[in-house]
CSV table of C-alpha atoms and ligand atoms in Angstrom, one decimal:
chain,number,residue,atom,x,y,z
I,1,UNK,CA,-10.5,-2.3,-17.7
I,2,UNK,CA,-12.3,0.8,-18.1
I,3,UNK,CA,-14.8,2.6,-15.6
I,4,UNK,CA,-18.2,1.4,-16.3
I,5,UNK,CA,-19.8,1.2,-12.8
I,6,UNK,CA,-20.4,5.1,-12.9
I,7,UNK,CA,-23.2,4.4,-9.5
I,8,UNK,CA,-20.5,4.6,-7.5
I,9,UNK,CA,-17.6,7.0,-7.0
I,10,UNK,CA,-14.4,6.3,-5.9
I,11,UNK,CA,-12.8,10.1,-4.6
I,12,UNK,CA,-8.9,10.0,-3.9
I,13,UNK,CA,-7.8,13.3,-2.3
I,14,UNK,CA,-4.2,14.4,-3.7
I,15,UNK,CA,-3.9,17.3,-1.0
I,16,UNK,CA,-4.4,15.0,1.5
I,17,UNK,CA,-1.6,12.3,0.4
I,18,UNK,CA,0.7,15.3,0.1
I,19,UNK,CA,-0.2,16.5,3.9
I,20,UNK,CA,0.6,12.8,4.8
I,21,UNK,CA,3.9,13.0,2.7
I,22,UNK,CA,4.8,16.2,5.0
I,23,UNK,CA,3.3,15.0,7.6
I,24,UNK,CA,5.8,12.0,7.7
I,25,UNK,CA,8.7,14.1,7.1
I,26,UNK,CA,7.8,16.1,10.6
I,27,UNK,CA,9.1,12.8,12.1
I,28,UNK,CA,12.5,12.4,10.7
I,29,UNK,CA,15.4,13.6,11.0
I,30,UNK,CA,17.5,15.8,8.2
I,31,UNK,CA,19.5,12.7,7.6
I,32,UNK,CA,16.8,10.5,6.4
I,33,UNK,CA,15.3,10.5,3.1
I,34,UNK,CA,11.7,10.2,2.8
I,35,UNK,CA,11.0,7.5,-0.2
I,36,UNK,CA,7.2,6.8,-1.4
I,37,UNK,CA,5.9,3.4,-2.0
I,38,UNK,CA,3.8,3.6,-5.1
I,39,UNK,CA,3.5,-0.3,-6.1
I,40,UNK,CA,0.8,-1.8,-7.3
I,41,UNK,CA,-0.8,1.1,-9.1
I,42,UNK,CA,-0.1,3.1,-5.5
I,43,UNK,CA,-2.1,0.4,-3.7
I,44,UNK,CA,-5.0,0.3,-6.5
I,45,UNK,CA,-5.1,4.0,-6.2
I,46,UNK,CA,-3.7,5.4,-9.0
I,47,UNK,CA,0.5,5.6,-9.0
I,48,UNK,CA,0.9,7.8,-12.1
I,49,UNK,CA,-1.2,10.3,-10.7
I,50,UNK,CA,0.2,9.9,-6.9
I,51,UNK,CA,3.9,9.8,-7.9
I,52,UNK,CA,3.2,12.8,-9.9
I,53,UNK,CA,1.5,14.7,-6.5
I,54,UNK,CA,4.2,13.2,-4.7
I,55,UNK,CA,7.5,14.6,-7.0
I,56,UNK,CA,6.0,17.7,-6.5
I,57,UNK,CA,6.3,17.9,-2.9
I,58,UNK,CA,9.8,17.2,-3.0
I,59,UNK,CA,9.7,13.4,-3.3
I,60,UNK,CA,12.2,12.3,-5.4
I,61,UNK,CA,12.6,8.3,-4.3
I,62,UNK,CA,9.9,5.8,-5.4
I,63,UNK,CA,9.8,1.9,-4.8
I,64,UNK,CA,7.6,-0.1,-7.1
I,65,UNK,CA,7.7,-4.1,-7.8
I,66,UNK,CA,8.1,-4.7,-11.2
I,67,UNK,CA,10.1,-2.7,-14.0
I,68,UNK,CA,7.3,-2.4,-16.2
I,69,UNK,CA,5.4,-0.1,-13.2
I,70,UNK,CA,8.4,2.0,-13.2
I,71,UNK,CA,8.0,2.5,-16.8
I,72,UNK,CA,4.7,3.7,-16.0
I,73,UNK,CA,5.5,6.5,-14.0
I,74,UNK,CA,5.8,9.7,-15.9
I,75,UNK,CA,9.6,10.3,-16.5
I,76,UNK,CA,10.8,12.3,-13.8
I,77,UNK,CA,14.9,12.4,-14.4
I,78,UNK,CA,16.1,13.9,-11.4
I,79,UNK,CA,14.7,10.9,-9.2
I,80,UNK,CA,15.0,7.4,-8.2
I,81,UNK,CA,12.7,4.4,-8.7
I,82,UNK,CA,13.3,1.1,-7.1
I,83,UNK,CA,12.3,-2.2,-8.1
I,84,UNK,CA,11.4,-4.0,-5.1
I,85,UNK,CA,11.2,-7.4,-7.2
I,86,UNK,CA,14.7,-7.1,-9.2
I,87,UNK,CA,15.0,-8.4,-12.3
I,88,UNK,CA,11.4,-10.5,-12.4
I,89,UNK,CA,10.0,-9.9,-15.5
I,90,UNK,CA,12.3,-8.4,-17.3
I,91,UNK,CA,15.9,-8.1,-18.4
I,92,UNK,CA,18.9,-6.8,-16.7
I,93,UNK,CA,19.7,-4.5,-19.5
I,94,UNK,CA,16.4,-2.8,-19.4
I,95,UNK,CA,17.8,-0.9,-16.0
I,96,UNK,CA,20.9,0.4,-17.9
I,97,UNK,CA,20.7,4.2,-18.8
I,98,UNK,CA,17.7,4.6,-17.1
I,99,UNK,CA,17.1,6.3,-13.0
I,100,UNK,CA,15.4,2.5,-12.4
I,101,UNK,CA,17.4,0.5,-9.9
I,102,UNK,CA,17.4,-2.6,-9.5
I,103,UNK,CA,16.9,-4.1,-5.6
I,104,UNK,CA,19.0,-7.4,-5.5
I,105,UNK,CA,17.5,-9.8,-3.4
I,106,UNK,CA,20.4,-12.9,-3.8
I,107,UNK,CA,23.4,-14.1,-4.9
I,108,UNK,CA,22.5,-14.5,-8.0
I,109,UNK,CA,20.8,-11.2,-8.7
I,110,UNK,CA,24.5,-9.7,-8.0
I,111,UNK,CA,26.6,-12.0,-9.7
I,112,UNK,CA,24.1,-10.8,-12.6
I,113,UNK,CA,24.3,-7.0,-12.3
I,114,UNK,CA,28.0,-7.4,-11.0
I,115,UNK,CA,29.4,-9.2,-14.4
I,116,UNK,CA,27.2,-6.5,-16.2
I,117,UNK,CA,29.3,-3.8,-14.4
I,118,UNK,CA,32.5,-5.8,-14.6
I,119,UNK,CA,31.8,-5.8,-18.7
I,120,UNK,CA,31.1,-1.8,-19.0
I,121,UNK,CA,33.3,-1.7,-16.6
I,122,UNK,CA,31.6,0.6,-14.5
I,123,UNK,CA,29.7,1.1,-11.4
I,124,UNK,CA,26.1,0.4,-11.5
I,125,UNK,CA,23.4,1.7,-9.4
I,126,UNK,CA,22.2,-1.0,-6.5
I,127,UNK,CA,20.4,-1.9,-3.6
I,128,UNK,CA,21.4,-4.3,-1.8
I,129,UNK,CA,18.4,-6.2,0.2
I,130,UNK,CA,19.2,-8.4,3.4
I,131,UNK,CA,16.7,-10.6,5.0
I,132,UNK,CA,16.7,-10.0,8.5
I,133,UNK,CA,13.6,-12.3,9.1
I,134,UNK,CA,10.7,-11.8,6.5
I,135,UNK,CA,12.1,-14.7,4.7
I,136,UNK,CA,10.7,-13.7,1.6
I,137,UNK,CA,12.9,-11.4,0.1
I,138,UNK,CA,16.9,-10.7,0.4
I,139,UNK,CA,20.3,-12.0,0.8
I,140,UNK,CA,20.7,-14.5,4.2
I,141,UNK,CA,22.3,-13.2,6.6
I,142,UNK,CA,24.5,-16.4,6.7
I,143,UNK,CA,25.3,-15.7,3.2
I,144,UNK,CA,27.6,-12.5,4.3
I,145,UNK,CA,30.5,-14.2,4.2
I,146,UNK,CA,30.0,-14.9,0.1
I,147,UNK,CA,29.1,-11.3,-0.5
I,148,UNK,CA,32.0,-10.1,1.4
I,149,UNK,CA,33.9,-12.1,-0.8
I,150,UNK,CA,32.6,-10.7,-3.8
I,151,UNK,CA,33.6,-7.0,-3.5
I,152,UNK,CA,30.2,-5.3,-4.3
I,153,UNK,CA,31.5,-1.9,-3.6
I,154,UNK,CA,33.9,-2.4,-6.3
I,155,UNK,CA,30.9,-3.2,-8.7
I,156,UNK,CA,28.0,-1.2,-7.7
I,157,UNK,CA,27.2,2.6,-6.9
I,158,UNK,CA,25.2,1.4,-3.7
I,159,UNK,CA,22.0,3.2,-2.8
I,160,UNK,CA,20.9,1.8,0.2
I,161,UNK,CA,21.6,-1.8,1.7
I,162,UNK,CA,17.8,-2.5,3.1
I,163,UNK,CA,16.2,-4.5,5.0
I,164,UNK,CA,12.3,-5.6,5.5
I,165,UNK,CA,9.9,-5.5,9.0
I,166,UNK,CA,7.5,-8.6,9.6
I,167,UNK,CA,5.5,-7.3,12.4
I,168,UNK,CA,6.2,-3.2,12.3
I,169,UNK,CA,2.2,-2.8,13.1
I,170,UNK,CA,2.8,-4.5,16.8
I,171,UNK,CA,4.9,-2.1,18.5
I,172,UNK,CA,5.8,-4.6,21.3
I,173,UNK,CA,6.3,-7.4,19.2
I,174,UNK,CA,10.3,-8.3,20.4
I,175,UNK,CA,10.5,-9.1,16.3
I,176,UNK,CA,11.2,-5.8,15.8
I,177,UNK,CA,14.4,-5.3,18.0
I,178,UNK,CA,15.6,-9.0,17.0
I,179,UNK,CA,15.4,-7.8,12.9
I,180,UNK,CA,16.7,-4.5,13.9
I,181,UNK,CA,19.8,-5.8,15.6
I,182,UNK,CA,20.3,-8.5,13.1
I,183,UNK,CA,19.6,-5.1,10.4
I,184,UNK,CA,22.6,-3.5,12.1
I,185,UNK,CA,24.9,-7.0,12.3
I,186,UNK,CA,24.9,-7.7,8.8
I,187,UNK,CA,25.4,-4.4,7.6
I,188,UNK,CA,28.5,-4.5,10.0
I,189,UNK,CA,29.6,-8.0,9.3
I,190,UNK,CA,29.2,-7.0,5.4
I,191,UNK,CA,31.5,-3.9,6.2
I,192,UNK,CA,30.2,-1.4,3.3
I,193,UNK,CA,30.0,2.0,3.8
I,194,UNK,CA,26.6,3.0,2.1
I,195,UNK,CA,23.5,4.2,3.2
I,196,UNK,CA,20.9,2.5,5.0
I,197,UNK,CA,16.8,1.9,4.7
I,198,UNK,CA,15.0,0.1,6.6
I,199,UNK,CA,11.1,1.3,8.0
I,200,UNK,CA,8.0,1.2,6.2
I,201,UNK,CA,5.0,3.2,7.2
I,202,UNK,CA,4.6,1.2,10.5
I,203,UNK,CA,8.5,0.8,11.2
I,204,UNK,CA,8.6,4.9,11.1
I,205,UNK,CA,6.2,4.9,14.2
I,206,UNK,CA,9.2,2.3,15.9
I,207,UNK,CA,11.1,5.7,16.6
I,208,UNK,CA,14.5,6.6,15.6
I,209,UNK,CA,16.5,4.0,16.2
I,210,UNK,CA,14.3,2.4,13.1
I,211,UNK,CA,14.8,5.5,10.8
I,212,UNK,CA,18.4,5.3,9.3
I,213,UNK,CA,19.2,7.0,5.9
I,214,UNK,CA,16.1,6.4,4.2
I,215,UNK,CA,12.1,5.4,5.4
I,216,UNK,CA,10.1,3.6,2.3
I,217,UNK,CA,6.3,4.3,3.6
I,218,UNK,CA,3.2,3.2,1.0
I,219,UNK,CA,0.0,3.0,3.0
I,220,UNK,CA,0.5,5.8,5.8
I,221,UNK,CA,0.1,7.7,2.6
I,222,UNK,CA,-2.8,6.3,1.6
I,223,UNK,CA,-3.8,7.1,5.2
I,224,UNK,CA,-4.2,3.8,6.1
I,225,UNK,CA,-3.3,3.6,10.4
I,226,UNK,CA,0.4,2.8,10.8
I,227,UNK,CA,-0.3,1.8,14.6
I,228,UNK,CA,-3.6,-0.3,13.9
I,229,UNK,CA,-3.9,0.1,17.9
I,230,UNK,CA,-3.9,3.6,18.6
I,231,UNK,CA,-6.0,7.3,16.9
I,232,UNK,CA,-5.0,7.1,13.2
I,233,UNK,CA,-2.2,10.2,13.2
I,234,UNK,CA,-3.0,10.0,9.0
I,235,UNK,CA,-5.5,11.8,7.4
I,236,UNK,CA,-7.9,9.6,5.2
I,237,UNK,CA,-6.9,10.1,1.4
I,238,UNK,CA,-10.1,7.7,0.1
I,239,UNK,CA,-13.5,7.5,0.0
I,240,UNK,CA,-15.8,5.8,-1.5
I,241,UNK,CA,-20.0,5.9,-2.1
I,242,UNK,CA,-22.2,4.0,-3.9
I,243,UNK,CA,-26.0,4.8,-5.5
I,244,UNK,CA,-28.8,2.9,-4.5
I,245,UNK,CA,-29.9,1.1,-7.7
I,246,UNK,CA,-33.8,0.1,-5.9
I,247,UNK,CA,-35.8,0.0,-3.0
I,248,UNK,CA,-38.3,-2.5,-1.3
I,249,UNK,CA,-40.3,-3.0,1.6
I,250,UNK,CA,-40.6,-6.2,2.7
I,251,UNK,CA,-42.7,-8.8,5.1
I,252,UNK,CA,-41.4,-11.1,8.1
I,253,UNK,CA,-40.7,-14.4,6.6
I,254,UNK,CA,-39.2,-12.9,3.2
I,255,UNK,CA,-35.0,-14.0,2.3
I,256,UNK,CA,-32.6,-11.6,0.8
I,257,UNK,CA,-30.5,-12.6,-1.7
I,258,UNK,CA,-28.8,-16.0,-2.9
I,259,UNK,CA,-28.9,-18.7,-0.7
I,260,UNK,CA,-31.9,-17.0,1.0
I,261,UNK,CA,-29.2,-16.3,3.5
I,262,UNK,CA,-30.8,-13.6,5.2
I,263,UNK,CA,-34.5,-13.8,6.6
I,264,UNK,CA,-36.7,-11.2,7.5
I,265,UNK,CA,-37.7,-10.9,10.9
I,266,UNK,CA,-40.0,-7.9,10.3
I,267,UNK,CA,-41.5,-5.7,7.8
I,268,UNK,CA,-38.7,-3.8,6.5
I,269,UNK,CA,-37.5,-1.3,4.2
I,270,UNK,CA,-34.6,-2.5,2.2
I,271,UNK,CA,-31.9,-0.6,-0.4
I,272,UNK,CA,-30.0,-2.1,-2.9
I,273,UNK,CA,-26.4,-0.6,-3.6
I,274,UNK,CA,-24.5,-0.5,-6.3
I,275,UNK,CA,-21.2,-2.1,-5.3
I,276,UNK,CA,-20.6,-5.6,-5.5
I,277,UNK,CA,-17.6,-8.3,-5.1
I,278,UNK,CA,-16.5,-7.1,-8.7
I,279,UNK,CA,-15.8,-3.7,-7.3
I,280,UNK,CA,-13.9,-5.3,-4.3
I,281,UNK,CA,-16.7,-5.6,-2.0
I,282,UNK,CA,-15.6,-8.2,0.2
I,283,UNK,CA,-18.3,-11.2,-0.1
I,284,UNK,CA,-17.5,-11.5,3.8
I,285,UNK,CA,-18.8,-8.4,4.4
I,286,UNK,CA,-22.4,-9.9,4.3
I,287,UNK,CA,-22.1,-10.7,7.8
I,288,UNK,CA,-20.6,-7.8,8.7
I,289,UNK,CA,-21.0,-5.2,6.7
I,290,UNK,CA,-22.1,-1.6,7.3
I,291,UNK,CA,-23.1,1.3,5.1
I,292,UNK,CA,-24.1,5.2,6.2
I,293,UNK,CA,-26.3,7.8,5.1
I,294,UNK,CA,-25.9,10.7,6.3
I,295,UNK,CA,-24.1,9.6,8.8
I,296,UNK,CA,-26.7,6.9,9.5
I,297,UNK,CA,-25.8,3.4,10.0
I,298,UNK,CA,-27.3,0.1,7.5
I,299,UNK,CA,-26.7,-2.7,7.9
I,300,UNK,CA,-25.9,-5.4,5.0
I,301,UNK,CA,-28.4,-8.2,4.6
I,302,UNK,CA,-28.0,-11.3,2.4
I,303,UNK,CA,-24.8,-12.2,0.4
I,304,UNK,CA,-22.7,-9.8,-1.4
I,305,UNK,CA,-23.5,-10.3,-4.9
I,306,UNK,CA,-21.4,-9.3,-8.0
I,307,UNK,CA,-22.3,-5.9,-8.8
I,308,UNK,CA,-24.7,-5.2,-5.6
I,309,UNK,CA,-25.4,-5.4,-2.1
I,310,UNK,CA,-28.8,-5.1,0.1
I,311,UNK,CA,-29.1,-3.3,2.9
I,312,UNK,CA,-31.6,-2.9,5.7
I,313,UNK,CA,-32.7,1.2,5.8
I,314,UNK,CA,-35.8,0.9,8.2
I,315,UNK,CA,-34.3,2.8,10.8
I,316,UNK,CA,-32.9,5.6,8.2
I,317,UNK,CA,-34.9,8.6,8.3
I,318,UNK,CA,-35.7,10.5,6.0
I,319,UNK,CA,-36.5,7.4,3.8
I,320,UNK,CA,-33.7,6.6,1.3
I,321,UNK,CA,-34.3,6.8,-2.4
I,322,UNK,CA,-32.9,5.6,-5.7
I,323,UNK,CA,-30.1,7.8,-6.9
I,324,UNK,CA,-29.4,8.4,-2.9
I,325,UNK,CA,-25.4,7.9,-2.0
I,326,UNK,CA,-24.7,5.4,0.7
I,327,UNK,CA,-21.0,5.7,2.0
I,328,UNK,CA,-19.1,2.8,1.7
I,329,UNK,CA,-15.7,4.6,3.2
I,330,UNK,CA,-15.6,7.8,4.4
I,331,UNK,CA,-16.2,9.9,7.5
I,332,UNK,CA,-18.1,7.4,9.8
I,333,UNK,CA,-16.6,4.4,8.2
I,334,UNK,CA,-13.1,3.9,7.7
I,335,UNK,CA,-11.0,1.8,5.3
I,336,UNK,CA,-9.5,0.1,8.5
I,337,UNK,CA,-13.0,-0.2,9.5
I,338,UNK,CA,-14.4,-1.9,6.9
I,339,UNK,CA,-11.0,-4.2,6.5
I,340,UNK,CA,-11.7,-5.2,10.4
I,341,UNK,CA,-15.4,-5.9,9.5
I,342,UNK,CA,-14.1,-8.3,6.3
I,343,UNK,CA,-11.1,-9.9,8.8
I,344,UNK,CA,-8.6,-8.4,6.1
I,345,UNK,CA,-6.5,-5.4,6.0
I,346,UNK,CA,-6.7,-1.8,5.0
I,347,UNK,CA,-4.1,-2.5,2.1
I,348,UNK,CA,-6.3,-5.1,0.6
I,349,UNK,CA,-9.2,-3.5,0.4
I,350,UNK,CA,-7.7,-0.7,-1.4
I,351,UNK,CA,-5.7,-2.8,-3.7
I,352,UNK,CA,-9.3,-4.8,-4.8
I,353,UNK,CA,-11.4,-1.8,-5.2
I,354,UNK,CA,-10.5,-2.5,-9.4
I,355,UNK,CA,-11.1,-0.4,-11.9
I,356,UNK,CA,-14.7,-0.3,-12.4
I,357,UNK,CA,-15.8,3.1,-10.0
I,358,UNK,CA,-16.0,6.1,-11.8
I,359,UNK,CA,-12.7,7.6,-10.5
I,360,UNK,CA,-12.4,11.3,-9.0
I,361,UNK,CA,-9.1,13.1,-8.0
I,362,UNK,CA,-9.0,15.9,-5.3
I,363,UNK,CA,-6.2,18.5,-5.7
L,401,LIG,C1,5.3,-2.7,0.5
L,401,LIG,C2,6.6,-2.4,1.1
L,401,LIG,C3,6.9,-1.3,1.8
L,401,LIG,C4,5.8,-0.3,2.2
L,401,LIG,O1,5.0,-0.9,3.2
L,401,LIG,P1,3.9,-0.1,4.0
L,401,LIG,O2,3.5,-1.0,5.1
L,401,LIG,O3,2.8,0.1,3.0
L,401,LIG,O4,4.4,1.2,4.4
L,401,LIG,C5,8.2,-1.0,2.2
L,401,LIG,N1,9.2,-1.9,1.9
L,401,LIG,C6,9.0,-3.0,1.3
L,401,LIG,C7,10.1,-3.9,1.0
L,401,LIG,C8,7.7,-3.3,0.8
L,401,LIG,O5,7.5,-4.5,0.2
């Protein structure tokens, strides 16, 4: 889809994803590699674009999901993309001669890739995923045994053998320690020398122990909080503002919206935005939902319709006009913020905010 909602302006700050990227680094040691998730269009924010901003700070690791948003990238030979989701969607034989690597998440997936290598008789590039307790993704642990068995180093040029956290964001959670010990179990019991991933954004803030050979962060970048319970140590890469379309005053007794949700309880001055569910404007954020200008706070009123919201600008002084921005995220208002206010998450809102905001890129 093309950018046709040009009322409000989505800004995504480059600099700022690259003082993450080195911010990150600060944390590890020299023997862990610092990979960048850029799946799902880098989280709705552009991956092309990031990957690009990214390579040239010395990133030369990416993990998407699917092939095809590997092909997407702009070739960079000299590094690595992963494909989180394997061979979904595509053929085995598309990986071959390429710097795409396939992530094997079963039996299966490696009898595939290994009878592939077995008939060119070569090596193939491969990671190797182990379920530790997500149970979405990966090779059982129980299943060691069979992959002992079937000689994988013999087969494959492994990258990394990797594993996935559940509950990274809740640095007390005893999860954490039960994957990580389970992590270092199966990599024993499977007794392959090859290097070892295992943190995403969250898991990097575990310390350490969590680190290995190689940490695969996506939203840290994107500046969403790692430690959802502490001062955000990223800097925010997005924001976001909308134009109001119209403005109103209106009596006591008057309803906003569909449904006539909303009543008014007394004269007020109202604004309507331009952002609506179609941009990724939560519906539930009629209840909760805030909007600033100027650093002034407005509340939303009525339901979130398709391609606009209503908010209450009484208390807003000087008095709002049409063509006025109202920030939607940015300095006084989070994306964690606004996720909280919608019960969702930072990663969501990003990856909803489509396609329709005219688009801006910093840096
Ligand atoms: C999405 C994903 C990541 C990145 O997670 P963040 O929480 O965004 O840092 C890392 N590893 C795997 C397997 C993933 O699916």
């Amino acid at each position: 889809m093309e950018e046709t909602n040009s009322q409000a302006l989505l800004e995504i700050d480059l600099d700022i994803i690259a003082e993450n990227y080195n911010f990150l680094k600060t944390l590890l040691d020299e023997k862990t590699r610092l990979a960048a998730v850029v799946k799902a269009d880098s989280y709705g924010l552009g991956s092309k674009i990031i990957a690009k901003k990214l390579y040239g700070c010395g990133c030369r690791q990416f993990y998407v999901s699917y092939f095809n948003e590997a092909i997407q990238l702009e070739k960079m030979n000299d590094a690595e993309i992963y494909v989180l989701h394997g061979f979904a969607g595509t053929t085995p034989d598309e990986f071959l001669d390429t710097n795409i690597v396939p992530v094997l998440n079963s039996i299966e997936d490696i009898k595939t890739w290994q009878t592939i290598a077995g008939k060119m008789n070569k090596k193939l590039p491969a990671i190797i995923h182990i379920d530790t307790g997500m149970n979405r993704l990966g090779v059982d642990v129980k299943d060691i045994p069979d992959l002992v068995k079937m000689e994988i180093d013999k087969s494959f040029d492994i990258k990394y053998i990797m594993s996935h956290l559940a509950c990274a964001e809740e640095k007390h959670n005893p999860k954490n320690k039960e994957q990580l010990e389970k992590f270092k179990f199966a990599v024993k019991a499977l007794g392959i020398k090859a290097p070892l991933s295992f943190a995403n954004s969250s898991g990097i803030f575990l310390g350490k122990d969590y680190h290995f050979n190689q940490v695969r962060p996506g939203a840290a970048l994107y500046g969403i909080n790692p430690e959802p319970d502490r001062y955000n140590p990223m800097k925010a890469v997005v924001s976001l503002k909308a134009k109001i379309l119209q403005t109103r005053a209106v009596e006591k007794g008057e309803t906003v919206g569909y449904g006539c949700s909303y009543v008014v309880q007394k004269p007020s001055k109202l604004a309507t935005i331009a952002a609506g569910y179609a941009d990724g404007f939560f519906r539930v954020l009629g209840e909760h939902g805030l909007v600033y200008f100027k650093g002034v706070k407005a509340r939303i009123v009525g339901k979130v319709s398709m391609d606009a919201i209503v908010v209450n600008v009484t208390a807003v002084k000087p008095e709002p006009k049409v063509g006025d921005w109202a920030e939607i995220i940015g300095e006084n208002q989070t994306v964690d913020d606004v996720a909280s206010n919608a019960n969702t998450i930072g990663y969501e809102v990003f990856t909803a905010l489509g396609s329709r905001y005219k688009r801006v890129y910093k840096g």
